[in-house]
mmCIF file of C-alpha atoms in Angstrom:
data_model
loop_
_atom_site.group_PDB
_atom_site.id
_atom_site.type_symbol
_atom_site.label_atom_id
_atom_site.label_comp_id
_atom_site.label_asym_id
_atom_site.label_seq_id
_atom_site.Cartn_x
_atom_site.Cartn_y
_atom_site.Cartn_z
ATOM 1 C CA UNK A 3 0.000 0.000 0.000
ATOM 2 C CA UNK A 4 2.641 2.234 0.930
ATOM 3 C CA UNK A 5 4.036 2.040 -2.372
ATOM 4 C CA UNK A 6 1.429 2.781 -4.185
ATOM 5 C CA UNK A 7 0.902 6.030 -2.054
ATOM 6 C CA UNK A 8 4.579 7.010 -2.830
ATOM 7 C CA UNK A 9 5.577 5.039 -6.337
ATOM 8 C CA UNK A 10 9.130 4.792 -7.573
ATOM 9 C CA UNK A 11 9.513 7.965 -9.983
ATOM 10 C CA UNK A 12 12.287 9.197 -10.853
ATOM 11 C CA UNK A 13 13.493 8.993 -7.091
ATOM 12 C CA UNK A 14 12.884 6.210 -4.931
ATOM 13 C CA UNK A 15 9.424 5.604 -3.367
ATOM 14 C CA UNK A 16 8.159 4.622 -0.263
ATOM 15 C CA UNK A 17 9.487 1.038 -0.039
ATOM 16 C CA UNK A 18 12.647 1.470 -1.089
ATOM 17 C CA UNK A 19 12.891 3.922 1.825
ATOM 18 C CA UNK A 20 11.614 1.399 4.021
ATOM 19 C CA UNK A 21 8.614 2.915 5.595
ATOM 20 C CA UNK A 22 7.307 -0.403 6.225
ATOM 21 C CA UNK A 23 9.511 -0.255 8.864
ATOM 22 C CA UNK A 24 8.594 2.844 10.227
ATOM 23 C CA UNK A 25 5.334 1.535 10.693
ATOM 24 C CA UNK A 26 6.641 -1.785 12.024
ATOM 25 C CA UNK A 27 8.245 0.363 15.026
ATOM 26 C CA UNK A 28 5.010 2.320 15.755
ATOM 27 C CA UNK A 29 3.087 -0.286 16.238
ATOM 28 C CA UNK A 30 4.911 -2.368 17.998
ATOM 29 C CA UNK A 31 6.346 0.289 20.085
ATOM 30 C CA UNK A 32 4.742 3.269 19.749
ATOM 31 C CA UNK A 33 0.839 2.878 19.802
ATOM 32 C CA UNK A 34 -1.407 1.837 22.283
ATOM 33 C CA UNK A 35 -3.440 -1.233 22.423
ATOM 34 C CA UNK A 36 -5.985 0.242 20.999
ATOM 35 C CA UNK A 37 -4.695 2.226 18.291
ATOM 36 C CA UNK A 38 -2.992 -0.676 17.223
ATOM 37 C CA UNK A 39 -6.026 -2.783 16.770
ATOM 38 C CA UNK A 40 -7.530 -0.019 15.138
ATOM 39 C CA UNK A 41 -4.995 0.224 12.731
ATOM 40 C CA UNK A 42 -5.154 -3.604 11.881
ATOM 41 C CA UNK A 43 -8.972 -3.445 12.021
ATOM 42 C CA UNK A 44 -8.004 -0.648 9.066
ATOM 43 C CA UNK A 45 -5.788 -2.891 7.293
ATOM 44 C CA UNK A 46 -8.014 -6.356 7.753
ATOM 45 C CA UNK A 47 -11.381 -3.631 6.002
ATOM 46 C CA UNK A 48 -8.905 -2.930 2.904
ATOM 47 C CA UNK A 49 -8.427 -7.004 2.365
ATOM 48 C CA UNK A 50 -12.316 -7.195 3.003
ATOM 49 C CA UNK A 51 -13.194 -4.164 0.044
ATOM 50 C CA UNK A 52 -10.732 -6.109 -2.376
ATOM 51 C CA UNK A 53 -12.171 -9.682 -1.327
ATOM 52 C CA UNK A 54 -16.011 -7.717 -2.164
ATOM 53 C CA UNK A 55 -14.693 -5.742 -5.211
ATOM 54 C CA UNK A 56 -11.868 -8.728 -6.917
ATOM 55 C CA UNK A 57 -12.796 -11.773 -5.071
ATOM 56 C CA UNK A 58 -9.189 -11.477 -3.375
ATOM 57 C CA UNK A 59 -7.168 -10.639 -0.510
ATOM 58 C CA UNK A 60 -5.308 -6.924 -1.452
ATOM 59 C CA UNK A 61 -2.233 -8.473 -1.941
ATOM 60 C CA UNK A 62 -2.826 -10.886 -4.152
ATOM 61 C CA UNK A 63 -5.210 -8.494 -6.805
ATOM 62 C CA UNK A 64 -3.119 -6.336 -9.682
ATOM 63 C CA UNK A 65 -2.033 -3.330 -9.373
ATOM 64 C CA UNK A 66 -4.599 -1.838 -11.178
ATOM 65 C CA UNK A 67 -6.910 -3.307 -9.152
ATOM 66 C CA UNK A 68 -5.446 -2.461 -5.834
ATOM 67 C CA UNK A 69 -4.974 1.818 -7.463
ATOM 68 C CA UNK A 70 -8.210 1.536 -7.922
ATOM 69 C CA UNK A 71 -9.416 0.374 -4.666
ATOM 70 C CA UNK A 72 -7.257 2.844 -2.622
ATOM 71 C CA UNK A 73 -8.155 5.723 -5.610
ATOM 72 C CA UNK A 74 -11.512 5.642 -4.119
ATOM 73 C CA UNK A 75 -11.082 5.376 -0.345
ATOM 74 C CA UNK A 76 -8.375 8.543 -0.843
ATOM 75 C CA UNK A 77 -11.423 10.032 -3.147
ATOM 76 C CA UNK A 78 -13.738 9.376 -0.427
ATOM 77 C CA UNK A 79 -11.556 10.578 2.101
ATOM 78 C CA UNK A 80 -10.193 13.844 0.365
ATOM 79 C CA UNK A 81 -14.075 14.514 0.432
ATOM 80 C CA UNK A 82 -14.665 14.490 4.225
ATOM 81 C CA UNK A 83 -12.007 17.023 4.531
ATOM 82 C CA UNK A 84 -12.880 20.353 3.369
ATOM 83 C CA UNK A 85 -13.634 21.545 6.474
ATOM 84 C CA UNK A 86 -11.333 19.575 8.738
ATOM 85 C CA UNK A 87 -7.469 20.827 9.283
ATOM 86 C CA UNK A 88 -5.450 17.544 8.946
ATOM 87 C CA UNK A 89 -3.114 16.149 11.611
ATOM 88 C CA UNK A 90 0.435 17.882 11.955
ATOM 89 C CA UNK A 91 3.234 15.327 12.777
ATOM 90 C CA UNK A 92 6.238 16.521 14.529
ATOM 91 C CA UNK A 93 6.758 19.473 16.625
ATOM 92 C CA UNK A 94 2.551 19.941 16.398
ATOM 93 C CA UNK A 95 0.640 21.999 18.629
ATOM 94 C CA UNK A 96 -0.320 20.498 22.019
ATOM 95 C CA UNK A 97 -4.198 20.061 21.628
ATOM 96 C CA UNK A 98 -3.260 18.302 17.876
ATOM 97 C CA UNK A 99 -0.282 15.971 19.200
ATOM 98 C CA UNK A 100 -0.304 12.789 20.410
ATOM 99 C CA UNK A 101 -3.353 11.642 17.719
ATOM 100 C CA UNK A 102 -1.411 10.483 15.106
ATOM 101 C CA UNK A 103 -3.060 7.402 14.915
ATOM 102 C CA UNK A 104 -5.885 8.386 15.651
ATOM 103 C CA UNK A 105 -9.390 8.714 13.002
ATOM 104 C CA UNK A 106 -10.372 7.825 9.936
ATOM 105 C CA UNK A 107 -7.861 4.813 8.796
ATOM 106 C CA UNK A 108 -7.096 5.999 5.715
ATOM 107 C CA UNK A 109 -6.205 9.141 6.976
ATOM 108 C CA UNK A 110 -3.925 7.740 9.361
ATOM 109 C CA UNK A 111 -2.025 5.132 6.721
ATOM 110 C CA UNK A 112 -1.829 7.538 4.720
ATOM 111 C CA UNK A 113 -0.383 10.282 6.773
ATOM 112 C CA UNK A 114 2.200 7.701 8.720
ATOM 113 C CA UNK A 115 2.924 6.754 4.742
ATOM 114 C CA UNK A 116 4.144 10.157 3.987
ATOM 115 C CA UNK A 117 5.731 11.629 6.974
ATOM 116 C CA UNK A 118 7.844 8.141 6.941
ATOM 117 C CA UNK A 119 8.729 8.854 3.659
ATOM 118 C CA UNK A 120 10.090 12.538 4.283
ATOM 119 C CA UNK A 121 12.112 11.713 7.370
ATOM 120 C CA UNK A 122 13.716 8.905 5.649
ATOM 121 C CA UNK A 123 17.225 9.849 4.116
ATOM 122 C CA UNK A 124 15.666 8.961 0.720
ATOM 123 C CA UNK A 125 12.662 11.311 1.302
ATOM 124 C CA UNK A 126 15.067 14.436 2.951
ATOM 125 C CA UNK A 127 17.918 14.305 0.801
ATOM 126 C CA UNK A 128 16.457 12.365 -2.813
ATOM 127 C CA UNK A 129 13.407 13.645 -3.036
ATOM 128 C CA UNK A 130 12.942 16.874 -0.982
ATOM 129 C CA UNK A 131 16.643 17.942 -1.604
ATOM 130 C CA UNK A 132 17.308 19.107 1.571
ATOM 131 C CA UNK A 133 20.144 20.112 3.819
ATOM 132 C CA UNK A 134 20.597 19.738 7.477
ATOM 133 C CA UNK A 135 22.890 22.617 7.414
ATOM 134 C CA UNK A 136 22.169 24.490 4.352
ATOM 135 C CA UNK A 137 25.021 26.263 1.934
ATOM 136 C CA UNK A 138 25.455 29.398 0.946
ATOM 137 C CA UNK A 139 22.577 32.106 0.369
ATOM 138 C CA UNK A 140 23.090 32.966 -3.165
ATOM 139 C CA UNK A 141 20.902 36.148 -3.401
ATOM 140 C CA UNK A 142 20.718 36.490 -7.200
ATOM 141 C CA UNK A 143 20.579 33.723 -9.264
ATOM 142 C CA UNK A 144 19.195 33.577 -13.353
ATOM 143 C CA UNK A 145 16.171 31.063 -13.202
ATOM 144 C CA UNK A 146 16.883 28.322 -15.155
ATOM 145 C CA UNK A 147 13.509 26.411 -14.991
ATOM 146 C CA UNK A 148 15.160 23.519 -13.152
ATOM 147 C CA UNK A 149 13.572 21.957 -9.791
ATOM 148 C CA UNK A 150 14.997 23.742 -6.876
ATOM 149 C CA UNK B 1 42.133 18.708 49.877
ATOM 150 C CA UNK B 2 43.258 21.800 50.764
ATOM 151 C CA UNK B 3 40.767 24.176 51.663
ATOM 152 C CA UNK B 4 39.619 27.314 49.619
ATOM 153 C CA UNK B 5 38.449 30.259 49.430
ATOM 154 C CA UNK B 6 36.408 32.168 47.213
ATOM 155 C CA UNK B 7 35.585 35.666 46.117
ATOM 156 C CA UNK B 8 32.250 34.394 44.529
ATOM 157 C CA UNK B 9 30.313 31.051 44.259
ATOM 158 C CA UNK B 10 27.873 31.038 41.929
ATOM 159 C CA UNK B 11 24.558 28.428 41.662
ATOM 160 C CA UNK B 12 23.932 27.256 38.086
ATOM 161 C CA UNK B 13 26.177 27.301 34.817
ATOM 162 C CA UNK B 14 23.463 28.841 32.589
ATOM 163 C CA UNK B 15 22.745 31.821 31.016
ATOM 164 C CA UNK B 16 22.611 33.668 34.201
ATOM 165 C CA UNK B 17 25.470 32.157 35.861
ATOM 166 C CA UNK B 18 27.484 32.051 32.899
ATOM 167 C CA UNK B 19 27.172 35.664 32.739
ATOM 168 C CA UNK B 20 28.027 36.165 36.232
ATOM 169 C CA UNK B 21 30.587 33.807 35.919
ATOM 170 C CA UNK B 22 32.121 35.822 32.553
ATOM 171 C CA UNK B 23 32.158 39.120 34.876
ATOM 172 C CA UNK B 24 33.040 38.316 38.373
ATOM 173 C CA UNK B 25 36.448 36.866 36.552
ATOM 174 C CA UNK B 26 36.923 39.424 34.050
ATOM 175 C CA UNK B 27 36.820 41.937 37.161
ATOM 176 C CA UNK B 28 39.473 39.661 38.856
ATOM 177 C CA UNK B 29 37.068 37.345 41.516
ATOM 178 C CA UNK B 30 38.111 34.517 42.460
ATOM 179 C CA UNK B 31 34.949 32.371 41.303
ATOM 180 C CA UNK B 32 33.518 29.286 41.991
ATOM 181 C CA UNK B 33 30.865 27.890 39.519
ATOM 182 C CA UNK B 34 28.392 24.851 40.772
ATOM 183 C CA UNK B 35 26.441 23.038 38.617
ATOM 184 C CA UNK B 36 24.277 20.557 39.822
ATOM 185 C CA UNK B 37 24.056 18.933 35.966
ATOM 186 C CA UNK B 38 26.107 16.802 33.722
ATOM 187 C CA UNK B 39 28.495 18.258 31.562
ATOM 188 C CA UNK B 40 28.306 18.317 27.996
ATOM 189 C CA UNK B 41 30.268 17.436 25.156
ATOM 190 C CA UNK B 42 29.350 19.661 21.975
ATOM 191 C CA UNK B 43 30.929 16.372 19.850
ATOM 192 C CA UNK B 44 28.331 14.620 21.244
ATOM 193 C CA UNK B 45 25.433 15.644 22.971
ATOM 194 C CA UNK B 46 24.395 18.540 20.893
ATOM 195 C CA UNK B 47 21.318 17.411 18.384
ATOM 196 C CA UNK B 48 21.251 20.341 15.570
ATOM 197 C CA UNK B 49 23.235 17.753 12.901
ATOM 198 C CA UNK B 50 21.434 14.761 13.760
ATOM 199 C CA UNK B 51 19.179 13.962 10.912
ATOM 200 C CA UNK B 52 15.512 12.991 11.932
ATOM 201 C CA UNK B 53 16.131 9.462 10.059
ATOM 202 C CA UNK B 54 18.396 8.954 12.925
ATOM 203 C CA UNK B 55 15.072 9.505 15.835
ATOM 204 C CA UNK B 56 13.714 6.086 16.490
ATOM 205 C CA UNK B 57 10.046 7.722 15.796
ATOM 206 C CA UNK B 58 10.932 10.288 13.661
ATOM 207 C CA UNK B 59 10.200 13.255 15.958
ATOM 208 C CA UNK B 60 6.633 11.666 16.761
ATOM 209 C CA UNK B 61 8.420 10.927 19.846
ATOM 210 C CA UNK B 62 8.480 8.274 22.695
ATOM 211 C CA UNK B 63 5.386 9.814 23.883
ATOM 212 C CA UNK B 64 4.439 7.242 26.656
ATOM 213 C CA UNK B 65 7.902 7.943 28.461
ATOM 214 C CA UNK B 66 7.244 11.751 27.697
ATOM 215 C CA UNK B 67 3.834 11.828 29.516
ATOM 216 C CA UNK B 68 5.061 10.091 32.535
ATOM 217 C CA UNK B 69 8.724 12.172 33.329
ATOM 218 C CA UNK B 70 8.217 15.005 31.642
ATOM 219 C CA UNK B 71 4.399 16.327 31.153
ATOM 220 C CA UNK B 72 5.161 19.351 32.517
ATOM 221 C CA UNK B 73 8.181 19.843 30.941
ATOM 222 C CA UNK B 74 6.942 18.681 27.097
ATOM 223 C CA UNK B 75 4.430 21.856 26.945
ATOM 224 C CA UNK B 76 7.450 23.301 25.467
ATOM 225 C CA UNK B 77 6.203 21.134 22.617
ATOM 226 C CA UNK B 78 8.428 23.117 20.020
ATOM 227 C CA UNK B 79 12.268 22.381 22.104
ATOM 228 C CA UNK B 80 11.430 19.395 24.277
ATOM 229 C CA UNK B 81 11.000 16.610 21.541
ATOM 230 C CA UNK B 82 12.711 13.674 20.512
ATOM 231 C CA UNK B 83 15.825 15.495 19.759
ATOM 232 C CA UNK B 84 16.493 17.349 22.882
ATOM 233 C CA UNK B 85 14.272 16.433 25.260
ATOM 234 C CA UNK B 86 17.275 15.125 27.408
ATOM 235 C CA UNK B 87 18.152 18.753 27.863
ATOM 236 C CA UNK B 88 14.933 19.048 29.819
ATOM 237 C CA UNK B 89 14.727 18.007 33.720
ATOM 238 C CA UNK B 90 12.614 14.944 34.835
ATOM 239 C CA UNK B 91 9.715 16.484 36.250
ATOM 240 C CA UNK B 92 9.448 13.383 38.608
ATOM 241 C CA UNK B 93 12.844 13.962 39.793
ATOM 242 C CA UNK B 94 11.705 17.565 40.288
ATOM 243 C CA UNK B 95 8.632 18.336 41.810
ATOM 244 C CA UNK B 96 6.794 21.201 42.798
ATOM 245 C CA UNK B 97 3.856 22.731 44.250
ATOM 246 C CA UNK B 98 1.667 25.229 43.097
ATOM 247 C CA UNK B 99 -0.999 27.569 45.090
ATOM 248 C CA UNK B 100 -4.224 25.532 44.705
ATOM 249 C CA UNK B 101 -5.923 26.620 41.633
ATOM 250 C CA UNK B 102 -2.893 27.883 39.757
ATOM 251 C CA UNK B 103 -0.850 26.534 37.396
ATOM 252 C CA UNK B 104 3.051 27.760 36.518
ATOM 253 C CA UNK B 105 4.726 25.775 33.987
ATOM 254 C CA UNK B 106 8.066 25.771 35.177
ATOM 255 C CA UNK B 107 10.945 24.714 32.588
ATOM 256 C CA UNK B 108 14.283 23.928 33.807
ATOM 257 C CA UNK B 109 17.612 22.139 32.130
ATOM 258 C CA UNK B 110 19.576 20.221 34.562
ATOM 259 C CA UNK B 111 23.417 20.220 32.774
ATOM 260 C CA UNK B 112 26.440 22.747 31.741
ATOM 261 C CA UNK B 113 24.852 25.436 30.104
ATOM 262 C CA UNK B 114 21.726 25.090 31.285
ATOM 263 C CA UNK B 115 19.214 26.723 29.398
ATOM 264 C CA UNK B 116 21.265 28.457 26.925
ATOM 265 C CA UNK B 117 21.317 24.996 25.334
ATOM 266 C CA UNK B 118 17.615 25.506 24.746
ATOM 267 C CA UNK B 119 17.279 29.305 24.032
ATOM 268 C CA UNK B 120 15.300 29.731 20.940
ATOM 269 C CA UNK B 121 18.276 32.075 19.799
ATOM 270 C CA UNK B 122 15.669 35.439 19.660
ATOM 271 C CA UNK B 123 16.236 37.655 22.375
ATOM 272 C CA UNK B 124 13.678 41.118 22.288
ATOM 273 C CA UNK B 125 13.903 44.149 24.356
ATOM 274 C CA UNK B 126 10.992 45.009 27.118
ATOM 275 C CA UNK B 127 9.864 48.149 26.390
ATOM 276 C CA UNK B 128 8.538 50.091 29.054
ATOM 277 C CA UNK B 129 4.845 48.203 28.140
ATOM 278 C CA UNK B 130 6.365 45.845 30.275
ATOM 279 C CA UNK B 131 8.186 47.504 33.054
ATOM 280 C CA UNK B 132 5.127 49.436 34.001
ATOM 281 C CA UNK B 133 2.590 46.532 33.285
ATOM 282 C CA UNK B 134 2.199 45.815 37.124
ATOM 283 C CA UNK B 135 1.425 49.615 37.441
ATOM 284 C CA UNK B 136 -1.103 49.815 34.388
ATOM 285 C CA UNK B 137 -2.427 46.825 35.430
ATOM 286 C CA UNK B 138 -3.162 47.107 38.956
ATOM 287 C CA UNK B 139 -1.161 43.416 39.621
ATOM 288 C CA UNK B 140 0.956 42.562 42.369
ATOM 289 C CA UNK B 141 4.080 45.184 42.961
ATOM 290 C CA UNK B 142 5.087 48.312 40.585
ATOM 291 C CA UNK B 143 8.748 47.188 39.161
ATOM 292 C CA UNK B 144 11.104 49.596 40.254
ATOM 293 C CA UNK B 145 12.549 50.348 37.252
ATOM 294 C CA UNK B 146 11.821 50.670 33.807
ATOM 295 C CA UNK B 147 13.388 50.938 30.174
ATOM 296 C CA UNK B 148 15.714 53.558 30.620
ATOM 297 C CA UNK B 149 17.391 51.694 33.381
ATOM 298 C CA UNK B 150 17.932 48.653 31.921
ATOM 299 C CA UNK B 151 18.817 49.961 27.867
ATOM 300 C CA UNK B 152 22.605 50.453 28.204
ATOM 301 C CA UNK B 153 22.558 47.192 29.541
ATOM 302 C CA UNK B 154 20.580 45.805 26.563
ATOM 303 C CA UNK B 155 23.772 47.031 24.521
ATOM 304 C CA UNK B 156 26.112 45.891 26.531
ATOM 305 C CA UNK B 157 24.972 41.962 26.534
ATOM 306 C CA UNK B 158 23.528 42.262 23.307
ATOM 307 C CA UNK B 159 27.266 43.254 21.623
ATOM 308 C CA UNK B 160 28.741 40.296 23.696
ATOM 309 C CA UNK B 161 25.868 37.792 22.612
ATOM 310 C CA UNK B 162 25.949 38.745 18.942
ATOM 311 C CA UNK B 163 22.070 39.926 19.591
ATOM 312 C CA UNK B 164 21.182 42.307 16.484
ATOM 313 C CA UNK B 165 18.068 43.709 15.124
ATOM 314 C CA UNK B 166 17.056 45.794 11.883
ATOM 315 C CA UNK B 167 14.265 48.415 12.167
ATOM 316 C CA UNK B 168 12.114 46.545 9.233
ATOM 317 C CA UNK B 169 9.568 48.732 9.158
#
């Protein structure tokens, strides 16, 4: 799932940066009991929607299949939230920390998804470009059209 | 050991006592500085390099451990984190007491340097908004003193401590 969330491009995606693992360490050490059924209760309805929709577990349909499936839960999902400020991870204001795992499922994967990705070294350094301790300020520079 | 004696002792190695420290020996005391913290090695201890990859949650943060030794501490939500909560005291190692029905949030460090490790590096002037709130506000005692006491001071920290501003309109 997570890889389908953040693909391979032309910088490594999600798996290769190994937020499995991520997730592997906060649920096993991170959540509480029952956040971490939760979660699997999460997981265990997407294998349930693909047994309805393909007649199979999630991991065994094709990848069209399983875009499709997760298209419309993020669809769905992207719906419920024009009113609703999303989750901050990280340094997050008190009343909003602590809850990362907390809500809608989808919201949740996907939100542990990303912020695994961009504090992985692939997601800081490939993909985001960034620098702990930043270089030189270079105050005028020609554009060139080129990704910063 | 032999005994000694001393023109100052001062309580605490952070920005306060640092400063006094920095003074009382450039005026020629014989000082004394006690800290009741570990020391620090820069090499080692300090957390401004260390790449969130490196944080065993990322900067979510073991928050279980957090809520138990440090709740009071980890309001400070933007410095106490992963990376530097250990420059934060245990707040069950440090209790205090309030008057019933208040509530003080009271932040300490607990090694060399003490807080200074923590300052958020911005550093603004009271104005005398400040020094005379007590007095405009009817609260507790009237301060003493106000702006024009304290600015030459201002200028003489702020040109040690690198402190600048720019009137940006």
């Amino acid at each position: 799932m997570i890889d389908l969330i953040i693909p391979v491009t032309d910088t490594p995606g999600a798996k290769a940066a190994r937020v499995n693992e991520f997730i592997d360490v906060i649920l096993t050490d991170w959540a509480n009991g029952d956040e971490r059924q939760a979660f699997l209760n999460g997981l265990a309805s997407i294998d349930k929607r693909s047994r309805e929709l393909f007649g199979k577990d999630f991991v065994d349909a094709s990848v069209e299949q399983q875009t499709t499936l997760l298209r419309a839960i993020d669809d769905a999902a992207m719906a419920g939230h024009s009113n609703r400020r999303l989750a901050r991870h990280g340094n997050t204001i008190p009343e909003e920390r602590d809850k990362q795992l907390q809500g809608n499922f989808w919201d949740v994967f996907k939100g542990i998804t990303v912020h695994g990705y961009y504090t992985s070294e692939i997601g800081f350094t490939q993909e985001e470009n960034l620098q702990i301790i930043p270089g030189a300020y270079h105050g005028c520079m020609p554009l060139t059209g080129k990704k910063a | 050991m032999p005994a000694n004696t001393y023109d100052a002792i001062i309580v605490g190695s952070g920005i306060t006592g640092g400063w006094a420290a920095k003074e009382l020996t450039e005026k020629g005391l014989n000082t004394l500085v006690l800290e009741a913290g570990r020391t620090i090695d820069p090499g080692q201890d300090y957390v401004e390099h260390v790449p969130v990859w490196e944080l065993k949650y990322r900067n979510w943060d073991d928050r279980a451990k957090r809520q138990k030794t440090q709740p009071v501490q980890r309001e400070v939500y933007y410095a106490c984190d992963e990376y530097s909560s250990k420059f934060f005291v245990s707040d069950v190692e440090n209790p205090y007491t309030n008057v019933p029905g208040s509530k003080f949030s009271w932040i300490r460090g607990r090694q060399v340097g003490g807080k200074s490790l923590t300052w958020g590096r911005q550093s603004y002037r009271w104005s005398d908004l400040d020094f005379e709130a007590n007095l405009k506000d009817g609260v507790a005692v009237d301060w003493p003193i106000r702006y024009a006491d304290i600015a030459p001071w201002y200028d003489y920290v702020e040109d040690f401590a690198g402190i600048s501003g720019q009137a940006e309109g």
